[in-house]
GROMACS .gro file of C-alpha atoms in nm:
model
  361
    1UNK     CA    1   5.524  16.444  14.866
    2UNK     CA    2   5.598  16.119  14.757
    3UNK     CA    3   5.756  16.034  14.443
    4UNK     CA    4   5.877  15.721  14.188
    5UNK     CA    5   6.141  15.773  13.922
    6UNK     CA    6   6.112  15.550  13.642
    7UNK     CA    7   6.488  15.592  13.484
    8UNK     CA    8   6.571  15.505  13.114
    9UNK     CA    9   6.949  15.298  13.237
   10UNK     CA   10   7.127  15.320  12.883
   11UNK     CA   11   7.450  15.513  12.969
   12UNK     CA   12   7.496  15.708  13.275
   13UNK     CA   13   7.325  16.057  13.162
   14UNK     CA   14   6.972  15.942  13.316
   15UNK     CA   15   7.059  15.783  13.595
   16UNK     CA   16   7.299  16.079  13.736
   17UNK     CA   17   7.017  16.331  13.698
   18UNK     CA   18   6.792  16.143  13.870
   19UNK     CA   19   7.061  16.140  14.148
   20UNK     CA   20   7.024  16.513  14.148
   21UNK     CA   21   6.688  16.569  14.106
   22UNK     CA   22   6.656  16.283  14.404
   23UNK     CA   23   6.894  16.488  14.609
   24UNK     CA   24   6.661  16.823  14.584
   25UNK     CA   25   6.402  16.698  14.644
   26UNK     CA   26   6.495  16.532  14.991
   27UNK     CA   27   6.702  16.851  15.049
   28UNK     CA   28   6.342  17.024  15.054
   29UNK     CA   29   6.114  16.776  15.259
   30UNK     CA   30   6.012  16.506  15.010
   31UNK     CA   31   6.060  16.141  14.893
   32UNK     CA   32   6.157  15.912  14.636
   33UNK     CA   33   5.980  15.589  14.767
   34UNK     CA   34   6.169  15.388  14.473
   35UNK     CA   35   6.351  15.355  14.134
   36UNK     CA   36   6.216  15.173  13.839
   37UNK     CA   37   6.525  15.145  13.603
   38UNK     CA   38   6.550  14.986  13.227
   39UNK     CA   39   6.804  14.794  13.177
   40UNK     CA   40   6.893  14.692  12.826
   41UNK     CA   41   7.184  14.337  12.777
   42UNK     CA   42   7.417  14.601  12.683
   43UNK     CA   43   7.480  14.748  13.009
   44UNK     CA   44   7.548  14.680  13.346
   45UNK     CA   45   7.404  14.900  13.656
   46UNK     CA   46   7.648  15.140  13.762
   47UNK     CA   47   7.715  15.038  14.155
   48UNK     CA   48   7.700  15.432  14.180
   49UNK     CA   49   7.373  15.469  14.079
   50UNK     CA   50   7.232  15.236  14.365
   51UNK     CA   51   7.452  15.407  14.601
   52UNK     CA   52   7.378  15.765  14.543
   53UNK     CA   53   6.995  15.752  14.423
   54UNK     CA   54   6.865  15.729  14.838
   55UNK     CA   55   6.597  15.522  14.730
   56UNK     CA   56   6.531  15.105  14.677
   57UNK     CA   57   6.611  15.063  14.280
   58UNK     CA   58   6.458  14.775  14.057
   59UNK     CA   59   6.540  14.692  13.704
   60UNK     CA   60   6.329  14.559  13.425
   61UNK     CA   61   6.391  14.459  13.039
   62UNK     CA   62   6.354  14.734  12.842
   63UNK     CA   63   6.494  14.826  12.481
   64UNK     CA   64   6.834  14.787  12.346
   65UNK     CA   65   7.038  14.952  12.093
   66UNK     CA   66   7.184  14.699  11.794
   67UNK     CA   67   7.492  14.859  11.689
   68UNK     CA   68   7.682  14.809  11.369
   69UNK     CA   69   7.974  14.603  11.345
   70UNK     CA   70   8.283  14.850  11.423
   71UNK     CA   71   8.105  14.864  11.778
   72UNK     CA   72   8.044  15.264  11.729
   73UNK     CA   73   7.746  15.348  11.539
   74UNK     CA   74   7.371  15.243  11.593
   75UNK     CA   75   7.221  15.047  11.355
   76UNK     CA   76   6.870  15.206  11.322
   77UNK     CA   77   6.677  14.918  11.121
   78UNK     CA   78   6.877  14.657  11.322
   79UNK     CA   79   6.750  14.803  11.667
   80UNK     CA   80   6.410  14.830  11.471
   81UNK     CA   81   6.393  14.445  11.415
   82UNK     CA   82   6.535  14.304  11.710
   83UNK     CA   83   6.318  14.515  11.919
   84UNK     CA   84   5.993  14.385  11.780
   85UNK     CA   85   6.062  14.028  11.769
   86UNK     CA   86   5.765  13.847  11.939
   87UNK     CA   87   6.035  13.728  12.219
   88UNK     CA   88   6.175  14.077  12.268
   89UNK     CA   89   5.751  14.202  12.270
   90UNK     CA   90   5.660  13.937  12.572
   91UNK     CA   91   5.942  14.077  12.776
   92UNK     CA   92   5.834  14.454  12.704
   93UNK     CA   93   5.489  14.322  12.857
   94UNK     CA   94   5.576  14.159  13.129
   95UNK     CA   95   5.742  14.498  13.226
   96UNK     CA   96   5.433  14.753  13.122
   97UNK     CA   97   5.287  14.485  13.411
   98UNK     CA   98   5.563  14.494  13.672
   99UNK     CA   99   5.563  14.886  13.618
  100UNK     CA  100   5.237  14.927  13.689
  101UNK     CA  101   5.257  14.703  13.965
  102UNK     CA  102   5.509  14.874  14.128
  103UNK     CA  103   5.298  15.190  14.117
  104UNK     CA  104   4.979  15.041  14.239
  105UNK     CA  105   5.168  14.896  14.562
  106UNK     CA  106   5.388  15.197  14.622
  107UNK     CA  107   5.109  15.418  14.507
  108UNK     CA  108   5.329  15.757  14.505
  109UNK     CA  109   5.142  16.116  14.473
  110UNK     CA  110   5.442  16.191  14.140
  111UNK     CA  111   5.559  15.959  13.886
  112UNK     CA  112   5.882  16.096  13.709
  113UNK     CA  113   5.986  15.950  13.415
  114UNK     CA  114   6.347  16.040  13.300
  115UNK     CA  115   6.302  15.929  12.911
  116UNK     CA  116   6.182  15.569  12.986
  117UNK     CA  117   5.991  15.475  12.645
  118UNK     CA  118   5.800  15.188  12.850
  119UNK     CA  119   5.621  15.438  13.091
  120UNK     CA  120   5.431  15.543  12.808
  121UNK     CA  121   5.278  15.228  12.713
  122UNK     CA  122   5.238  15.245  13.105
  123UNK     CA  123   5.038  15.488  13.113
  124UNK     CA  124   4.854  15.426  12.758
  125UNK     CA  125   4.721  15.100  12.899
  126UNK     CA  126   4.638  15.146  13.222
  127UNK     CA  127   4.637  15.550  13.269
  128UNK     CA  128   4.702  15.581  13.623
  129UNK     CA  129   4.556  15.842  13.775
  130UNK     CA  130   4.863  16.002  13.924
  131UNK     CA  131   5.077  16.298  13.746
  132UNK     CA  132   5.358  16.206  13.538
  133UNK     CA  133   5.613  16.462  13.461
  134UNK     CA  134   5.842  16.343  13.225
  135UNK     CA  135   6.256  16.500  13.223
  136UNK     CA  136   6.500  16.481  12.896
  137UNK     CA  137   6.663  16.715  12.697
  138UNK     CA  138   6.482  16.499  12.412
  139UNK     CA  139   6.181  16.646  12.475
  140UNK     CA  140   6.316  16.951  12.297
  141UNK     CA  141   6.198  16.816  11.964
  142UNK     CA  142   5.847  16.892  12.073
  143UNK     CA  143   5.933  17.230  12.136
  144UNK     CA  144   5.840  17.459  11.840
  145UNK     CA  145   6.185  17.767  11.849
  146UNK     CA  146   6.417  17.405  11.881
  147UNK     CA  147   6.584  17.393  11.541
  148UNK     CA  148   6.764  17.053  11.534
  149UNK     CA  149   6.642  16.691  11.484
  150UNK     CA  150   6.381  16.850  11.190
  151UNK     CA  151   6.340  16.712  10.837
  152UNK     CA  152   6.207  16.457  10.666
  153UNK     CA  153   6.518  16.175  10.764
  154UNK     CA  154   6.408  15.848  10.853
  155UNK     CA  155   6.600  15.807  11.178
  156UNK     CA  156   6.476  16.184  11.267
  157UNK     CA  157   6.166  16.063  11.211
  158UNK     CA  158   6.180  15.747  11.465
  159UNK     CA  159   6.335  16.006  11.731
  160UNK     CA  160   6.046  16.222  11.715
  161UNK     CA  161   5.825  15.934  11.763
  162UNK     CA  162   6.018  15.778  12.024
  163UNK     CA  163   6.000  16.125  12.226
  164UNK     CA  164   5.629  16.123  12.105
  165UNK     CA  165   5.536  15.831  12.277
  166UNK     CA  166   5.773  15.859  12.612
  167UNK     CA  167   5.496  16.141  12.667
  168UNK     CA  168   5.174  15.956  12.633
  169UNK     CA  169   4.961  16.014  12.944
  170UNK     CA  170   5.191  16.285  13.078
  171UNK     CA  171   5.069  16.549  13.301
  172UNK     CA  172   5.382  16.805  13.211
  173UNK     CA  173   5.754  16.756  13.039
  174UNK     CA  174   6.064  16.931  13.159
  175UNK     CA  175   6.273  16.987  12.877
  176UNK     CA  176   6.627  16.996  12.983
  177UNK     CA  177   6.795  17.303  12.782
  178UNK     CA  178   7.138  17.433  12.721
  179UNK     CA  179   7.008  17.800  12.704
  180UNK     CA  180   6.645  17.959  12.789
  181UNK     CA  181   6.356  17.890  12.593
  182UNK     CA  182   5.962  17.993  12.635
  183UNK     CA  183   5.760  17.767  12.749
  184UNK     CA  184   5.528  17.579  12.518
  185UNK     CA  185   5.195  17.582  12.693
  186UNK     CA  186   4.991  17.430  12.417
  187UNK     CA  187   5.184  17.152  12.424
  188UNK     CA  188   5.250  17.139  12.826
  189UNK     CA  189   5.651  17.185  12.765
  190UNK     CA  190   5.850  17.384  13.032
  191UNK     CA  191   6.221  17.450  12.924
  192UNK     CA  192   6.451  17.371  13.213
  193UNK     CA  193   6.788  17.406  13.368
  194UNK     CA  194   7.001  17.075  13.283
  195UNK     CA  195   7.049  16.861  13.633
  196UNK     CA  196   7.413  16.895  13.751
  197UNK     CA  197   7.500  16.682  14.026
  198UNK     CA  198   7.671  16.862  14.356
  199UNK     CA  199   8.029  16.663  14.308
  200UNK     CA  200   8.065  16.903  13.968
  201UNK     CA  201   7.904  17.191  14.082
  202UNK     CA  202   8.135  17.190  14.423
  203UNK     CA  203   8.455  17.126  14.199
  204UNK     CA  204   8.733  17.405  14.197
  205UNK     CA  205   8.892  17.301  13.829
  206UNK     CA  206   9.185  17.326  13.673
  207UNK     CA  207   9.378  17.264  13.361
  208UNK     CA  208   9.615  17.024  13.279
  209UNK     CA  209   9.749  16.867  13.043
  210UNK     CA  210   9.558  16.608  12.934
  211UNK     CA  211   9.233  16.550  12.735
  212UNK     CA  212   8.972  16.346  12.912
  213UNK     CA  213   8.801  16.103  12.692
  214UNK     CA  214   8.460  15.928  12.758
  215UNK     CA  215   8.373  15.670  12.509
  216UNK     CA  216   8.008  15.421  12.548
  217UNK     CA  217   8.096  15.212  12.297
  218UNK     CA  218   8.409  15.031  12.287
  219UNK     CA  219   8.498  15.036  11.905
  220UNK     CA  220   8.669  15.336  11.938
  221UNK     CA  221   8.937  15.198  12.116
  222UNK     CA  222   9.116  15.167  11.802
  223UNK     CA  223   9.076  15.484  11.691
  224UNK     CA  224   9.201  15.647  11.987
  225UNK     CA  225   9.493  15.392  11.974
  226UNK     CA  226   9.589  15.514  11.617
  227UNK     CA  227   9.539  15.868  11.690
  228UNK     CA  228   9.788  15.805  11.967
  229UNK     CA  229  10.010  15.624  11.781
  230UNK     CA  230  10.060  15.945  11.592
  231UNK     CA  231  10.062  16.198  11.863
  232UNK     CA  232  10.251  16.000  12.149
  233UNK     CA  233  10.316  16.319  12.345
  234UNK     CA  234   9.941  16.443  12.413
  235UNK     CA  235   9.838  16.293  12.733
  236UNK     CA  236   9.454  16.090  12.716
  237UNK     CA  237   9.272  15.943  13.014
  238UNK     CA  238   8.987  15.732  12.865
  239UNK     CA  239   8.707  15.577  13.040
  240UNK     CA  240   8.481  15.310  12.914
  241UNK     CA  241   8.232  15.012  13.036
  242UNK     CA  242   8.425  14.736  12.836
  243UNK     CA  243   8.382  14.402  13.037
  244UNK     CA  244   8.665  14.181  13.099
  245UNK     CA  245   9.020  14.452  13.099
  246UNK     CA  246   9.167  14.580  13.427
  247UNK     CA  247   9.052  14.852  13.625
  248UNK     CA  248   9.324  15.071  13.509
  249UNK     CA  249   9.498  14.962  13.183
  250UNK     CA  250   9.793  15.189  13.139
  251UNK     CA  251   9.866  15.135  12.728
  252UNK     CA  252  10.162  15.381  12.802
  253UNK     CA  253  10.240  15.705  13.028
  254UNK     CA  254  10.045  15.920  12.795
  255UNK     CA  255   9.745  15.620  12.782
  256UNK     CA  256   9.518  15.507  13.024
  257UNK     CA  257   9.210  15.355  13.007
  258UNK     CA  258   8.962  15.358  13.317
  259UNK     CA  259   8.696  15.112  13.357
  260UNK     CA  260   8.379  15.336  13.474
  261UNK     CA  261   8.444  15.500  13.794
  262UNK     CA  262   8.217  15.784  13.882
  263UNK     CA  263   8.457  15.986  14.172
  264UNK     CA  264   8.747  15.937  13.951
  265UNK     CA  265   8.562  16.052  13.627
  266UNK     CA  266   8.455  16.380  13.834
  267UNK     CA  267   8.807  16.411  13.949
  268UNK     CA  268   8.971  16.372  13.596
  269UNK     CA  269   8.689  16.593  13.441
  270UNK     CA  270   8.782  16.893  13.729
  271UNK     CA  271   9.121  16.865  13.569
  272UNK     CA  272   9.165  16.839  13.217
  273UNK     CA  273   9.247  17.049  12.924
  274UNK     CA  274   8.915  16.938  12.754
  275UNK     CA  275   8.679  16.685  12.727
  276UNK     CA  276   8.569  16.459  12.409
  277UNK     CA  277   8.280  16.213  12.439
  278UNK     CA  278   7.975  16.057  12.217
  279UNK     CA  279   7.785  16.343  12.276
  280UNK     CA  280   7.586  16.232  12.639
  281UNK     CA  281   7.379  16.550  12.713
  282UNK     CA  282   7.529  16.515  13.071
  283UNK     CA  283   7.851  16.514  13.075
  284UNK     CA  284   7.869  16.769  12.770
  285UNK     CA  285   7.660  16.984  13.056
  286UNK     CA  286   7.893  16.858  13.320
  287UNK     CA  287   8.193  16.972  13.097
  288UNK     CA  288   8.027  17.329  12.987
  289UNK     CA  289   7.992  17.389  13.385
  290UNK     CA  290   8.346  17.385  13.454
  291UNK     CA  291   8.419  17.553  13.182
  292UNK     CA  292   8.610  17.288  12.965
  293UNK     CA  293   8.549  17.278  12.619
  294UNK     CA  294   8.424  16.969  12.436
  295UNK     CA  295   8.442  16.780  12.113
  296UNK     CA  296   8.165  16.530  12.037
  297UNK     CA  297   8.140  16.214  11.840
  298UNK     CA  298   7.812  16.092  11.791
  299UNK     CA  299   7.715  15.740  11.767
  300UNK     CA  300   7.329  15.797  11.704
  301UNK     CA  301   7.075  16.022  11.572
  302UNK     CA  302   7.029  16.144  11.948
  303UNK     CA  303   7.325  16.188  12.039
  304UNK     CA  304   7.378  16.408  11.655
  305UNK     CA  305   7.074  16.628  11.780
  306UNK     CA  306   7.288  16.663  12.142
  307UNK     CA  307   7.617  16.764  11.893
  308UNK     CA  308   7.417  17.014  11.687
  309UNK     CA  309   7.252  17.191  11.963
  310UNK     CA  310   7.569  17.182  12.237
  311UNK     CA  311   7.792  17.333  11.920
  312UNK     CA  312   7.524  17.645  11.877
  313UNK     CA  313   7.663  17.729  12.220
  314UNK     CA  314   8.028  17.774  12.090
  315UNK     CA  315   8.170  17.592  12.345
  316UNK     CA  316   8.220  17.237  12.183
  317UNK     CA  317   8.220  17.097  11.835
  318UNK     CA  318   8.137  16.789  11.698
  319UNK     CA  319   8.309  16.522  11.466
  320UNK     CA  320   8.300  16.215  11.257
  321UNK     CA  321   8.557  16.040  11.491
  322UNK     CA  322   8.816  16.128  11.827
  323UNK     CA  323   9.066  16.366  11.591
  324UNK     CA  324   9.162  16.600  11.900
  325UNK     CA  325   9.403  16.829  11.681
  326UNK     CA  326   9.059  16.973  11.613
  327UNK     CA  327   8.996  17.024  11.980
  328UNK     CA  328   9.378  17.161  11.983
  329UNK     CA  329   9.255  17.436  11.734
  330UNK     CA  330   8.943  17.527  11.950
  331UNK     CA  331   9.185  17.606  12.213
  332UNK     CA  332   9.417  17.763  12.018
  333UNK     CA  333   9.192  17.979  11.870
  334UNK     CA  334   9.062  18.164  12.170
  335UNK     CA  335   8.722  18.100  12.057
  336UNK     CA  336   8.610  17.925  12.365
  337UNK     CA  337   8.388  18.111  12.550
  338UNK     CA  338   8.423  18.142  12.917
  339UNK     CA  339   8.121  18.319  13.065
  340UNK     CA  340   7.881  18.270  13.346
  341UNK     CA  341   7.602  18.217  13.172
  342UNK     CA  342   7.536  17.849  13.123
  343UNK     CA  343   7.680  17.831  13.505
  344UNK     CA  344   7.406  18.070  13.622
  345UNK     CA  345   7.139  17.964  13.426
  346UNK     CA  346   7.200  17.542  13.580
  347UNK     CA  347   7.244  17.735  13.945
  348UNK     CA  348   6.857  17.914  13.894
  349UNK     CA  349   6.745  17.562  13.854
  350UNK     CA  350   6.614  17.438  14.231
  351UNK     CA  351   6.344  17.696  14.215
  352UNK     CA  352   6.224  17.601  13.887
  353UNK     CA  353   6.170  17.241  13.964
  354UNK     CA  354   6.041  17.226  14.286
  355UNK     CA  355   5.788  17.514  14.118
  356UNK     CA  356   5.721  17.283  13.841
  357UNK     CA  357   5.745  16.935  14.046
  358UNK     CA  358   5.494  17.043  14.323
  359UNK     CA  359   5.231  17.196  14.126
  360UNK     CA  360   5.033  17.032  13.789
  361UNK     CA  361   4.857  17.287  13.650
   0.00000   0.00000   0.00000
């Protein structure tokens, strides 16, 4: 079968499981025939992801994230505004056109749509009469047992319609899961392995000494700085997507910032103590497969949903900001757990999509 991925490109958690799922489904016979990928200003295109994803990738304008000043936190009514400004509007629709374009001339038998809120005004205009199976671990918040991202809060309230209409026109959504759920049928919801690419699953790790630091958003350099300030002899590898700084800026022995680079990421996740990010659903997956424990900092109701849920696992805990003596403690503590589980239940995962991927019913 042939099939188009139509990837939501803000950070890299999208794009490197569509990588995967690309990667199984070539492994058994099939095709991606292309990549439709939103881009927002914020963010460049990984050269990874067009290296990796076996398949011709495109870009179009889609929506962008307004973040308050400290370069950390999403401003909610700020990313409201900007993104329904008549200018921002005309550049949504000239990509609901090139979208739909791009499907009528590639004309694949599967459209998968990895949390790309453009697909479903896509589909809601021109409802193209080919499935669309939509994969996030947002999708959750449709599911009925899922107990985070509830309530009556305002920016709860915009996720849950910004998951609500990603899934207009869909034939089925994969919900990507930390743990085993039933399946919703009324509401055409299968609960799903998370994607983990082969690089992490083929990785023999280890632990050193350092903590291995992810940050998105560039405004908390400073914090990290201070933290470090303080506790000069705990080693931190940081990597970040800051324009304009070296590729490797070396503040001190114990200091290092990376620019992104995915093999050296994989190779400094294999081998740290533990692993503290802004609460990506991927790489918190990536880090719960090796077996390295995590401490997340969220910079958005999404990513606070991600926090909540990956610390019901007890293998990570989430924060206000990068204070690793709490990570320290988690360690400490011997209350990391260090079973199989979550690594058998991502390794059961190639049968379940190809199941759910191949058949619409």
């Amino acid at each position: 079968m042939n099939y188009l991925f139509i990837v939501q490109g803000e950070g890299r958690g999208h794009m490197t499981q569509a990588i995967t799922l690309s990667e199984l489904l070539i492994r058994n016979g099939h095709k991606v025939t292309s990549v439709l990928l939103g881009k927002s200003k914020n963010r460049e295109i990984p050269s990874f992801f067009r290296k990796e994803i076996n398949a011709e990738v495109f870009s179009f304008d889609t929506f962008s994230f307004k973040y308050k000043k400290n370069r950390k936190n999403v401003h909610m009514l700020k990313t409201i505004l900007y993104n329904t400004t008549p200018k921002r509007l005309k550049k949504y629709k000239k990509s609901i056109e090139f979208v739909h374009a791009h499907i009528q001339q590639k004309k694949p038998d599967v459209i998968v749509n990895f949390y790309e809120i453009l697909n479903g005004f896509v589909q809601l205009r021109y409802k193209n009469n080919i499935p669309v199976i939509n994969i996030g671990h947002q999708y959750l918040l449709r599911h009925p047992d899922f107990k985070y991202g509830t309530g009556d809060d305002l920016n709860y309230m915009f996720l849950r319609l910004h998951v609500l209409l990603n899934t207009v026109g869909s034939t089925k959504t994969l919900a990507l899961s930390f743990y085993p759920l039933k399946d919703n049928l009324a509401e055409r919801i299968a609960v799903v392995p998370p994607l983990i690419r082969k690089e992490i699953r083929e990785l023999r790790p280890q632990k050193k000494e350092y903590f291995l630091i992810y940050i998105v958003n560039h405004g908390y350099e400073d914090d990290i700085r201070k933290w470090h300030e303080k506790n000069p002899a705990v080693p931190l590898v940081c990597f970040w997507d800051k324009k304009g700084v070296p590729e490797r800026w070396e503040i001190d022995k114990n200091l290092i910032f990376f620019t992104i680079d995915d093999k050296k990421f994989i190779e400094y996740m294999g081998n740290c103590r533990g692993y503290l990010s802004t609460a990506g659903f991927e790489s918190i997956c990536e880090a719960f497969y090796l077996n390295k424990p995590v401490l997340m900092v969220p910079s958005h109701v999404e990513q606070m949903v991600n926090a909540k849920d990956a610390t019901s696992t007890g293998k990570g805990i989430y924060s206000t900001g990068f204070d690793i003596k709490k990570m320290e403690t988690l360690l400490n503590d011997n209350a990391f757990p260090t079973d199989d589980d979550f690594k058998n239940w991502v390794n059961s995962g190639e049968e379940i999509f190809l199941r759910h991927l191949t058949t619409f019913v």
